[in-house]
mmCIF file with all atom_site columns, C-alpha atoms in Angstrom:
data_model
loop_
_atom_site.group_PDB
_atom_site.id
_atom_site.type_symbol
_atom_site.label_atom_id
_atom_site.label_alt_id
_atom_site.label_comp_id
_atom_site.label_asym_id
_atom_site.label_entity_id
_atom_site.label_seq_id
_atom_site.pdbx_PDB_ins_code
_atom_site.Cartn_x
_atom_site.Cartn_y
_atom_site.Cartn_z
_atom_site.occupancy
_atom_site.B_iso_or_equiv
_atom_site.pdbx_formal_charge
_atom_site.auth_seq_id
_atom_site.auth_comp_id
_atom_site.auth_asym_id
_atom_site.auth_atom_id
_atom_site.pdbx_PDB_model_num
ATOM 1   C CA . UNK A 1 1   ? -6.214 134.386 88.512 1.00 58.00 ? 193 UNK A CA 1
ATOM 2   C CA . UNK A 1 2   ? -7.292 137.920 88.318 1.00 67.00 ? 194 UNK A CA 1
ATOM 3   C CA . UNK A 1 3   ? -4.374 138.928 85.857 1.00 68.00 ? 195 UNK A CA 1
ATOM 4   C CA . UNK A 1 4   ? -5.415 135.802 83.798 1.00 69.00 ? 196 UNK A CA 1
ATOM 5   C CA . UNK A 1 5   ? -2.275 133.821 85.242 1.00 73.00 ? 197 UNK A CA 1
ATOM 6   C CA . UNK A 1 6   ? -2.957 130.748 87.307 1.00 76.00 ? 198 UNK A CA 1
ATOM 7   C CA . UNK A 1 7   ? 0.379  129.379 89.403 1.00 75.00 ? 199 UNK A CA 1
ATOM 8   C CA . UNK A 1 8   ? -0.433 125.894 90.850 1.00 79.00 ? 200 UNK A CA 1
ATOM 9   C CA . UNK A 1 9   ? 1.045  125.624 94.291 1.00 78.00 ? 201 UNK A CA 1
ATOM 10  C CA . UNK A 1 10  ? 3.016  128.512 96.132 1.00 78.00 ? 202 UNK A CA 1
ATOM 11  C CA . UNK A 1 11  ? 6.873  126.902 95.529 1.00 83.00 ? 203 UNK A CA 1
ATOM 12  C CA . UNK A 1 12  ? 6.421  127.949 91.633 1.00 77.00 ? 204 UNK A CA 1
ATOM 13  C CA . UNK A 1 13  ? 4.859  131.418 92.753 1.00 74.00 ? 205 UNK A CA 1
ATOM 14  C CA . UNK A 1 14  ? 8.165  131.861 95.185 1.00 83.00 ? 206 UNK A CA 1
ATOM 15  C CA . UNK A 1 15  ? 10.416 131.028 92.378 1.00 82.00 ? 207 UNK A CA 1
ATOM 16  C CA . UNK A 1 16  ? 9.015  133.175 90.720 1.00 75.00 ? 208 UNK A CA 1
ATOM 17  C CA . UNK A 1 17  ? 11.131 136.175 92.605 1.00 79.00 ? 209 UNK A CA 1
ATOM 18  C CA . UNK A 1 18  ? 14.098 134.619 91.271 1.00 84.00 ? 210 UNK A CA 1
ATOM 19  C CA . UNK A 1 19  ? 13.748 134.511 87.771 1.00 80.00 ? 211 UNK A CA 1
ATOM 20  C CA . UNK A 1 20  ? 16.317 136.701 86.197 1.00 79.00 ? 212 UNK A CA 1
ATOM 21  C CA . UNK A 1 21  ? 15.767 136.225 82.231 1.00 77.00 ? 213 UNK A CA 1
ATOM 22  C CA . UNK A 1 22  ? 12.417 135.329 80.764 1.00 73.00 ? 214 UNK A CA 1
ATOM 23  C CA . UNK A 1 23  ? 12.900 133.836 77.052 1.00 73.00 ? 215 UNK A CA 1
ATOM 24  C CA . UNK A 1 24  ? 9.995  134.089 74.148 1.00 66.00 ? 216 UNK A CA 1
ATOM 25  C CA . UNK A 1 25  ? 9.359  132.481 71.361 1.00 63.00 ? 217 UNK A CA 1
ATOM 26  C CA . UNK A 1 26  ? 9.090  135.797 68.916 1.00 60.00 ? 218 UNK A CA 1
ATOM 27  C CA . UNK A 1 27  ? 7.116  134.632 66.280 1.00 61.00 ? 219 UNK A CA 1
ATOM 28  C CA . UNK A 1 28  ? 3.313  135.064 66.874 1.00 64.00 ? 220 UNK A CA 1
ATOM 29  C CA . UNK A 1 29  ? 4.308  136.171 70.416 1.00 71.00 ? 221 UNK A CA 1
ATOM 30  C CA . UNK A 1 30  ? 6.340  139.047 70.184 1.00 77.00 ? 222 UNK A CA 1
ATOM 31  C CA . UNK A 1 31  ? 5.531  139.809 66.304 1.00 79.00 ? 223 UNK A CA 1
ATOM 32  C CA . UNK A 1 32  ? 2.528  139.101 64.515 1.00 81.00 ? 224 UNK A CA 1
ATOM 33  C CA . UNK A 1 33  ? 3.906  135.518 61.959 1.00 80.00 ? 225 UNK A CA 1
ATOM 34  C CA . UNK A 1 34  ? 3.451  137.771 58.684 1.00 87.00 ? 226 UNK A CA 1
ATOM 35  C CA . UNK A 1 35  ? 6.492  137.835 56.411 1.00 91.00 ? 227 UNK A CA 1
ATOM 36  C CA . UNK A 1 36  ? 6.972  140.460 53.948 1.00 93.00 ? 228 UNK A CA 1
ATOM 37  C CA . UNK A 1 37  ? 9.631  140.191 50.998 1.00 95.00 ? 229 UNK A CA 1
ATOM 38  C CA . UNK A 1 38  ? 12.005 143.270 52.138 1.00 93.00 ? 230 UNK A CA 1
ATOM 39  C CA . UNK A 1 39  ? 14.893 142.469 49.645 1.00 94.00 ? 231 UNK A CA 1
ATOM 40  C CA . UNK A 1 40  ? 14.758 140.694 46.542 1.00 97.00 ? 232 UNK A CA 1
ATOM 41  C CA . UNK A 1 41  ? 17.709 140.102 43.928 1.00 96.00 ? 233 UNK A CA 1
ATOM 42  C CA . UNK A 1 42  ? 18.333 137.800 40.991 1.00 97.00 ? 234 UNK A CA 1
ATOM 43  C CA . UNK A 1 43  ? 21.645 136.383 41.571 1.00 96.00 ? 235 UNK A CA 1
ATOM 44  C CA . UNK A 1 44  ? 23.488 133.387 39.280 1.00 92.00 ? 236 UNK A CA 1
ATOM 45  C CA . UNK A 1 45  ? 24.427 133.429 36.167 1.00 91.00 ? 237 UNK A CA 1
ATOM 46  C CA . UNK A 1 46  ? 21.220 132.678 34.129 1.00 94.00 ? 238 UNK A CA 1
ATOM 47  C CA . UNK A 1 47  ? 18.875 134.049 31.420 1.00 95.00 ? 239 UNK A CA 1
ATOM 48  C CA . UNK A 1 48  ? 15.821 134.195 33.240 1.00 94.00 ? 240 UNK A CA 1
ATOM 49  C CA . UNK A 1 49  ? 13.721 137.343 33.819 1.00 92.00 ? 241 UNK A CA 1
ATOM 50  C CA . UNK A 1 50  ? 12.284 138.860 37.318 1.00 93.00 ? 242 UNK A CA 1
ATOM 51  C CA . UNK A 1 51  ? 9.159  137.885 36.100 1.00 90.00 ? 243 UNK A CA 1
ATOM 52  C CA . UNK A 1 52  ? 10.291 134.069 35.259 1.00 90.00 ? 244 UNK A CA 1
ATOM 53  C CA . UNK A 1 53  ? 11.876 133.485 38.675 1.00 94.00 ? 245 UNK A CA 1
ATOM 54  C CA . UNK A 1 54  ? 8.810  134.990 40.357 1.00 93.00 ? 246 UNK A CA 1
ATOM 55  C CA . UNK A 1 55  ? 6.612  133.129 38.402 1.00 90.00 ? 247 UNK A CA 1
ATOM 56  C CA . UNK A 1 56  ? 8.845  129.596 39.860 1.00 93.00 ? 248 UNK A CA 1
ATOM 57  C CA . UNK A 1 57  ? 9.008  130.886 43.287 1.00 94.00 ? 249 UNK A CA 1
ATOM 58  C CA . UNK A 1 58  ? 5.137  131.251 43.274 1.00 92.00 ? 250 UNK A CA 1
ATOM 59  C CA . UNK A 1 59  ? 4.578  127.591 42.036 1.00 92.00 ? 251 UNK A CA 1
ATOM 60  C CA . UNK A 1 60  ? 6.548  126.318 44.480 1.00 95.00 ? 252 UNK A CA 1
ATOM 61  C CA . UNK A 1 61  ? 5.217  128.370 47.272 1.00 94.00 ? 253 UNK A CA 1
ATOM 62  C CA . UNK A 1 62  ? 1.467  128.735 46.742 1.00 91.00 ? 254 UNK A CA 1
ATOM 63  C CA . UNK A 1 63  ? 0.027  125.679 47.942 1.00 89.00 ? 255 UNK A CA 1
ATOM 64  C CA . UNK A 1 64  ? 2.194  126.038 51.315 1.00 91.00 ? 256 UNK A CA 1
ATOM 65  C CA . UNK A 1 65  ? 0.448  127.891 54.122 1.00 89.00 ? 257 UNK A CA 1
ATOM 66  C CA . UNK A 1 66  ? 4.080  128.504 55.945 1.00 91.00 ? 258 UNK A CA 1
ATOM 67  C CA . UNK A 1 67  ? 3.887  131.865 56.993 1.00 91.00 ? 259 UNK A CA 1
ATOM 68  C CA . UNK A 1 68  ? 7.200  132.666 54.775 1.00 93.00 ? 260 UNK A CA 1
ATOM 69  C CA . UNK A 1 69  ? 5.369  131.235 51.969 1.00 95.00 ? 261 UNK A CA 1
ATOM 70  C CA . UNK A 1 70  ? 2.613  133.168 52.228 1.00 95.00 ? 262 UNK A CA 1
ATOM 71  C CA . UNK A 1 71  ? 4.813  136.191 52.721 1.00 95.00 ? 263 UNK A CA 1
ATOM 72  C CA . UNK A 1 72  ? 6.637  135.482 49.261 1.00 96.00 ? 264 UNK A CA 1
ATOM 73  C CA . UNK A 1 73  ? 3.189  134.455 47.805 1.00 94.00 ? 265 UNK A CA 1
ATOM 74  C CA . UNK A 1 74  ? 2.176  137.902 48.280 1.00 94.00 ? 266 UNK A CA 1
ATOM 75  C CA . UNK A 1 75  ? 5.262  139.637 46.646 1.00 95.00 ? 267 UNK A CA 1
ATOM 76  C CA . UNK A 1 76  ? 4.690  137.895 44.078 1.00 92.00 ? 268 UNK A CA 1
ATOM 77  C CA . UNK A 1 77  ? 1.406  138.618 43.513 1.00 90.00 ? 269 UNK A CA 1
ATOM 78  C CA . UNK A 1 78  ? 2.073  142.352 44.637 1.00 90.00 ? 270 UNK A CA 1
ATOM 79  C CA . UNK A 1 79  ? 4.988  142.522 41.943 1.00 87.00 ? 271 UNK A CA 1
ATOM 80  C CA . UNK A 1 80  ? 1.609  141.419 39.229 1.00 78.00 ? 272 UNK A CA 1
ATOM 81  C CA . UNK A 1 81  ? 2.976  137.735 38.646 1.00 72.00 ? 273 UNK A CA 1
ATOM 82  C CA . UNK A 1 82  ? 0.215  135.822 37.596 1.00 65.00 ? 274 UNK A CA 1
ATOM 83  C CA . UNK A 1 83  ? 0.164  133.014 35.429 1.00 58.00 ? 275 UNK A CA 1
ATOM 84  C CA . UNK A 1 84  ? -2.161 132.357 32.730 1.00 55.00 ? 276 UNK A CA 1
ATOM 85  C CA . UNK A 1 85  ? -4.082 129.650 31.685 1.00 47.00 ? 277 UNK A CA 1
ATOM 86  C CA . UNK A 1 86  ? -1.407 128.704 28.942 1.00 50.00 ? 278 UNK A CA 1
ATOM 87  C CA . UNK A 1 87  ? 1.544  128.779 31.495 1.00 56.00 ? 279 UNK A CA 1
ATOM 88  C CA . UNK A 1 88  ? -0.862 126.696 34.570 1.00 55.00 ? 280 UNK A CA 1
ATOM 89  C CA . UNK A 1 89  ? -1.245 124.034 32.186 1.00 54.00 ? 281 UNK A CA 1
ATOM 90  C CA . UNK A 1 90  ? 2.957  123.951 30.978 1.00 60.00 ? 282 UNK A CA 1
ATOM 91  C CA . UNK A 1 91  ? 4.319  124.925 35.081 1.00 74.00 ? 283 UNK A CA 1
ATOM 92  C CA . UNK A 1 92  ? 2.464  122.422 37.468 1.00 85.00 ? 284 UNK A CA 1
ATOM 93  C CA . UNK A 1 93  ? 4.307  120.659 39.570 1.00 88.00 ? 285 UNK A CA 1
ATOM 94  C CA . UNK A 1 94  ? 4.156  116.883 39.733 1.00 89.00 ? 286 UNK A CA 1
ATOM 95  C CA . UNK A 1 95  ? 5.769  116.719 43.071 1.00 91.00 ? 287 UNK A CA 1
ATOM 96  C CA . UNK A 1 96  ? 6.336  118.410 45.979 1.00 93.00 ? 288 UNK A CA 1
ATOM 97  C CA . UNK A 1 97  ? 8.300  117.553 49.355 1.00 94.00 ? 289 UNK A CA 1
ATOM 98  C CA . UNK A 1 98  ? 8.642  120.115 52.188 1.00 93.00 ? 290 UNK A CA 1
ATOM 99  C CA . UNK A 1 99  ? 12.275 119.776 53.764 1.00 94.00 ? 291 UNK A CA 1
ATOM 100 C CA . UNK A 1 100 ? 11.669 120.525 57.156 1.00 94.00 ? 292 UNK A CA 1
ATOM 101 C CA . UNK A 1 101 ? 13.463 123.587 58.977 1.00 93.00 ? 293 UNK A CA 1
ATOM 102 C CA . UNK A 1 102 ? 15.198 123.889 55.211 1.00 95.00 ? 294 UNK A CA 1
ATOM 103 C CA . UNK A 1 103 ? 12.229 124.518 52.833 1.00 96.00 ? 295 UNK A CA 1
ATOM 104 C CA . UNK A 1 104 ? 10.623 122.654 49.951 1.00 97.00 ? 296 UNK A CA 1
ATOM 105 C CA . UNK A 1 105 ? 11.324 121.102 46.651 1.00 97.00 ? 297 UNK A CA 1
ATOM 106 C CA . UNK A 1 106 ? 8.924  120.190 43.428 1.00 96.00 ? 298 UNK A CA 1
ATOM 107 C CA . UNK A 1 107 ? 9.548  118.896 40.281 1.00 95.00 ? 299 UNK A CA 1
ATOM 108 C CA . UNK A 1 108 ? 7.246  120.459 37.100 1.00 92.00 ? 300 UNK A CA 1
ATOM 109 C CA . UNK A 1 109 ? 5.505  118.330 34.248 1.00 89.00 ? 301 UNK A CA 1
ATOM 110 C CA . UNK A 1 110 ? 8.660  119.430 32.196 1.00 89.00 ? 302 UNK A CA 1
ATOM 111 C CA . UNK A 1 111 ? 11.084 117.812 34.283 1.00 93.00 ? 303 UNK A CA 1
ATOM 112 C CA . UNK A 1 112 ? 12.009 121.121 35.861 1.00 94.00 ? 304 UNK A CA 1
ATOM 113 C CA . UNK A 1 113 ? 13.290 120.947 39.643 1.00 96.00 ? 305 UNK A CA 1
ATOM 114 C CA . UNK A 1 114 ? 12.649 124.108 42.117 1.00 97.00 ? 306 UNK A CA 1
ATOM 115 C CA . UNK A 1 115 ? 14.398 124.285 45.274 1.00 98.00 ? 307 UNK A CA 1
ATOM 116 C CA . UNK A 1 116 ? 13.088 127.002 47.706 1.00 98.00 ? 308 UNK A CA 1
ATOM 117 C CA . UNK A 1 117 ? 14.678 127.474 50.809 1.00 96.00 ? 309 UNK A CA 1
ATOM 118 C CA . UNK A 1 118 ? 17.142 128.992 53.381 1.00 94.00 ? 310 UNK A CA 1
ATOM 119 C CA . UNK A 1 119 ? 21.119 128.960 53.197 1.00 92.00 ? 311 UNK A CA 1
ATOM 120 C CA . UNK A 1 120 ? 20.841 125.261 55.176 1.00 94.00 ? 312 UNK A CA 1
ATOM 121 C CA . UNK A 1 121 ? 19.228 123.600 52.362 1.00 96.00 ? 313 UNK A CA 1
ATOM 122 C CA . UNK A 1 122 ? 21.690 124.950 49.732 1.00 95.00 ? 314 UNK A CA 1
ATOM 123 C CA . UNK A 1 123 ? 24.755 124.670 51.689 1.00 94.00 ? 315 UNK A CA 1
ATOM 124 C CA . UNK A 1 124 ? 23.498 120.545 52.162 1.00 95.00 ? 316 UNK A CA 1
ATOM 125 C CA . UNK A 1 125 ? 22.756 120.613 48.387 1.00 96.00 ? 317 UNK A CA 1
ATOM 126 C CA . UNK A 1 126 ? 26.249 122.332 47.624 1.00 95.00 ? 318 UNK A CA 1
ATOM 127 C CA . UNK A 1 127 ? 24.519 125.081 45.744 1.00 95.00 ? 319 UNK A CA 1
ATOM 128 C CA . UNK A 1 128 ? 25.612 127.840 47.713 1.00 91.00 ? 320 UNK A CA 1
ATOM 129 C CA . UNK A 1 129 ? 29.895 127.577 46.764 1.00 91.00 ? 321 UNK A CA 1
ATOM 130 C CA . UNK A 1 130 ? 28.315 128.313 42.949 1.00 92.00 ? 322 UNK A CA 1
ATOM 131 C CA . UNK A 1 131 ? 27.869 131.513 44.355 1.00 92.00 ? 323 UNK A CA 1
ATOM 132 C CA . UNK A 1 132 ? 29.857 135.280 43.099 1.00 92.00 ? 324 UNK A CA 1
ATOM 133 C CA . UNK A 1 133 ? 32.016 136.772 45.464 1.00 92.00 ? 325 UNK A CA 1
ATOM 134 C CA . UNK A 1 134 ? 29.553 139.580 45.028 1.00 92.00 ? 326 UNK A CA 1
ATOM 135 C CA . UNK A 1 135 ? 26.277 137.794 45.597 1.00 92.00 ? 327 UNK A CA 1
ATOM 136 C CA . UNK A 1 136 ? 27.382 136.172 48.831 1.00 89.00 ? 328 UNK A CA 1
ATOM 137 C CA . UNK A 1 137 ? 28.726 139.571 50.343 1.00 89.00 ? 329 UNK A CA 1
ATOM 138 C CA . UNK A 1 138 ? 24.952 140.363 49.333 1.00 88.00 ? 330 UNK A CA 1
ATOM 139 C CA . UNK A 1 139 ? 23.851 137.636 51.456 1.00 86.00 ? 331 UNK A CA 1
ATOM 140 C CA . UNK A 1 140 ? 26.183 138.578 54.285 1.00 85.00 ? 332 UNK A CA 1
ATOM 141 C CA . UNK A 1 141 ? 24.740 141.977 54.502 1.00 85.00 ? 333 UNK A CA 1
ATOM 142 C CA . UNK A 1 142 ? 21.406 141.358 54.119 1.00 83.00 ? 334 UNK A CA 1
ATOM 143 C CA . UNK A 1 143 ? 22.256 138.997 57.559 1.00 79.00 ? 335 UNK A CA 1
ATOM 144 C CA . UNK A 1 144 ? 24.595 142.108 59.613 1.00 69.00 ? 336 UNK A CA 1
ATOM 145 C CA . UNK A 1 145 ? 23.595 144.927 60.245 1.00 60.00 ? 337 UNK A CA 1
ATOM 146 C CA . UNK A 1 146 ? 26.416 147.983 60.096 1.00 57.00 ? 338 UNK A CA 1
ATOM 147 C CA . UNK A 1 147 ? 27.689 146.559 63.399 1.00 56.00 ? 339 UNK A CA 1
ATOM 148 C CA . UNK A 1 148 ? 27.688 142.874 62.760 1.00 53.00 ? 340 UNK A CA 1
ATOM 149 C CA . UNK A 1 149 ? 24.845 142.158 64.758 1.00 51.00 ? 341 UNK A CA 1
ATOM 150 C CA . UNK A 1 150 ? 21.805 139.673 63.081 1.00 54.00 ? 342 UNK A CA 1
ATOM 151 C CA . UNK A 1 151 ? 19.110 141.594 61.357 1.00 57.00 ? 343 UNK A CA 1
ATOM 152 C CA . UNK A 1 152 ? 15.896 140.801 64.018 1.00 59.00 ? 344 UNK A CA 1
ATOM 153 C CA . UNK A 1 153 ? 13.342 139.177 62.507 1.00 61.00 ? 345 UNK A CA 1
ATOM 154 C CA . UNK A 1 154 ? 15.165 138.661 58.995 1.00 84.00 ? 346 UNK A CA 1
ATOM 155 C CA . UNK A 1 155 ? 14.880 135.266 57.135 1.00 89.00 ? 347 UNK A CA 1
ATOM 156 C CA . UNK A 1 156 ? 17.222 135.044 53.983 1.00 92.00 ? 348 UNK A CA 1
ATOM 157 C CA . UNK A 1 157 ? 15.736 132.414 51.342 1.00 95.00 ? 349 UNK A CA 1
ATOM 158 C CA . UNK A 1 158 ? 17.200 131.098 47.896 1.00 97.00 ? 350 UNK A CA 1
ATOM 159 C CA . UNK A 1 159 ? 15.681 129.632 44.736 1.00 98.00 ? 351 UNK A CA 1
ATOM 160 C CA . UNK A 1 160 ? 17.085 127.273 42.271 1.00 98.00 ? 352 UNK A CA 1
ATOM 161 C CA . UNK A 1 161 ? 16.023 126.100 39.139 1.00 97.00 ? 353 UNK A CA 1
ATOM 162 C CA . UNK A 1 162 ? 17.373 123.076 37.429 1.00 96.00 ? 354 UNK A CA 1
ATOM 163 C CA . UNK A 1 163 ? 20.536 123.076 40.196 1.00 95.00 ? 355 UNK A CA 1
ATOM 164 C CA . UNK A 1 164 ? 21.172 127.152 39.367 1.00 96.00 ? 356 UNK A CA 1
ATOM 165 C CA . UNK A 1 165 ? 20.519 129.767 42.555 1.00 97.00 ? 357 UNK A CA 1
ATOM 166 C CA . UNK A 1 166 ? 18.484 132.519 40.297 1.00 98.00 ? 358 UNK A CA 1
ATOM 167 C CA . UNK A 1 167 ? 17.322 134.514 43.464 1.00 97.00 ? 359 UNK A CA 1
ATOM 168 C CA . UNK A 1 168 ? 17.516 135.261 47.196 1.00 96.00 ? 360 UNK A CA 1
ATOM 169 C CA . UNK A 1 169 ? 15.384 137.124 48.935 1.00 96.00 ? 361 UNK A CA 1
ATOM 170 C CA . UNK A 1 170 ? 14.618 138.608 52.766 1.00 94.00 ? 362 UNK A CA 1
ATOM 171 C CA . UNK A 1 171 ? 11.781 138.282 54.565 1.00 94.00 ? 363 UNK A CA 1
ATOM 172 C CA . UNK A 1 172 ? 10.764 140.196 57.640 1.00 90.00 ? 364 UNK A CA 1
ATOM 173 C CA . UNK A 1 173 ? 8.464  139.512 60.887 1.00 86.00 ? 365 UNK A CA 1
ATOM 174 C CA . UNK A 1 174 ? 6.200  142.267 61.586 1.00 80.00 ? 366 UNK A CA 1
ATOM 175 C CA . UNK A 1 175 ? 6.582  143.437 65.326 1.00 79.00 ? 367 UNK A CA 1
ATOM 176 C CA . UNK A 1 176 ? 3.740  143.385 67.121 1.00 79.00 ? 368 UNK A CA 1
ATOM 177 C CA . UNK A 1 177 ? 2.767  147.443 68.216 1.00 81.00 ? 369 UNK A CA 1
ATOM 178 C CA . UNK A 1 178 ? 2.141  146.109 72.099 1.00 82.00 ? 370 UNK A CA 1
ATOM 179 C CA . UNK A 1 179 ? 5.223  143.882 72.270 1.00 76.00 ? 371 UNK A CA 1
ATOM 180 C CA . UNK A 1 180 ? 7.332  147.252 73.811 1.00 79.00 ? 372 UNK A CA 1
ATOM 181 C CA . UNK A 1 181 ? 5.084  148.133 76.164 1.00 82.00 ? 373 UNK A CA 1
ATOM 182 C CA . UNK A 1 182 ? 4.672  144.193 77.416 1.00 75.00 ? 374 UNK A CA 1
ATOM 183 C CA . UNK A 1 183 ? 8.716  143.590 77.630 1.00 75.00 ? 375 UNK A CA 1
ATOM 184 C CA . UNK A 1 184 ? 9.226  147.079 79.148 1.00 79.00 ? 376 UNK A CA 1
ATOM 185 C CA . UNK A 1 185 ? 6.344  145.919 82.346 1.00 78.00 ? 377 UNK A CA 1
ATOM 186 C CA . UNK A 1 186 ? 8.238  142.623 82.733 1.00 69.00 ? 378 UNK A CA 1
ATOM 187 C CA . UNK A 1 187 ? 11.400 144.792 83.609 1.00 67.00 ? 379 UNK A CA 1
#
């Protein structure tokens, strides 16, 4: 109790001793559960502009307080998407579902539908065999590092609009500065 740990009964104390891997959950724990946009590319063949796609991603995301949504939320507003008055009243959505562990999906007043998500989503929706050669090597190397190994704390995302991938983009964890010093005292 003095190390702010309380074992109940001395059999889990004494097993204790014997516990060879400890396993964490990382996000919150080990990093801090805020995203930031790393990478972003428009991918597809389509006419819209960086601006446009943004301008998609952050009606779809906004209302969401996921912390990856919030983390793309930001970009956007860091990249100076903003909508005006004009455009809030043309792009609101009239529906939106979350697809959960995949991402969400609204449909506009136009009739437009957004998909936001990881690869899971648009493999299931057969979206992600549209692909280039080139953008999915993109997608592969924004997921290996130079050795092959996952990128830690990386979370690769795509967009659609109207059944077209238009963007994909990376997201990283922010480590937590005492999460060294913590793993390095349990060793």
């Amino acid at each position: 109790a003095q190390n702010g740990i309380l074992v109940k009964g001395g059999a889990h104390l004494e097993s204790l001793g014997r516990v060879g891997t400890i396993a964490f959950d990382k996000t919150g724990t080990l990093t801090r559960g805020e995203f930031q946009v790393i990478d972003f590319q428009l991918i597809g063949n389509h006419s819209y502009t960086k601006t446009e796609v943004l301008e998609h991603l952050l009606l779809i995301q906004e209302s969401s307080s996921h912390p990856l949504a919030t983390g793309i939320v930001s970009y956007a507003r860091k990249e100076r998407v903003t909508q005006t008055s004009k455009q809030r009243n043309i792009m609101k959505l009239t529906n939106q579902f979350l697809l959960e562990g995949e991402g969400v999906v609204g449909t506009t007043t136009t009739g437009i539908t957004i998909h936001a998500g990881n690869a899971r989503m648009f493999n299931r929706l057969g979206l992600l065999t549209t692909l280039s050669t080139n953008d999915m090597d993109t997608a592969k190397k924004w997921s290996f590092d130079e050795e092959g190994s996952s990128t830690v704390g990386c979370t690769i995302g795509f967009m659609s609009i109207k059944g077209d991938i238009v963007c994909m983009y990376r997201l990283q964890d922010t480590v937590r500065a005492e999460s060294r010093e913590v793993i390095t005292s349990l060793t």
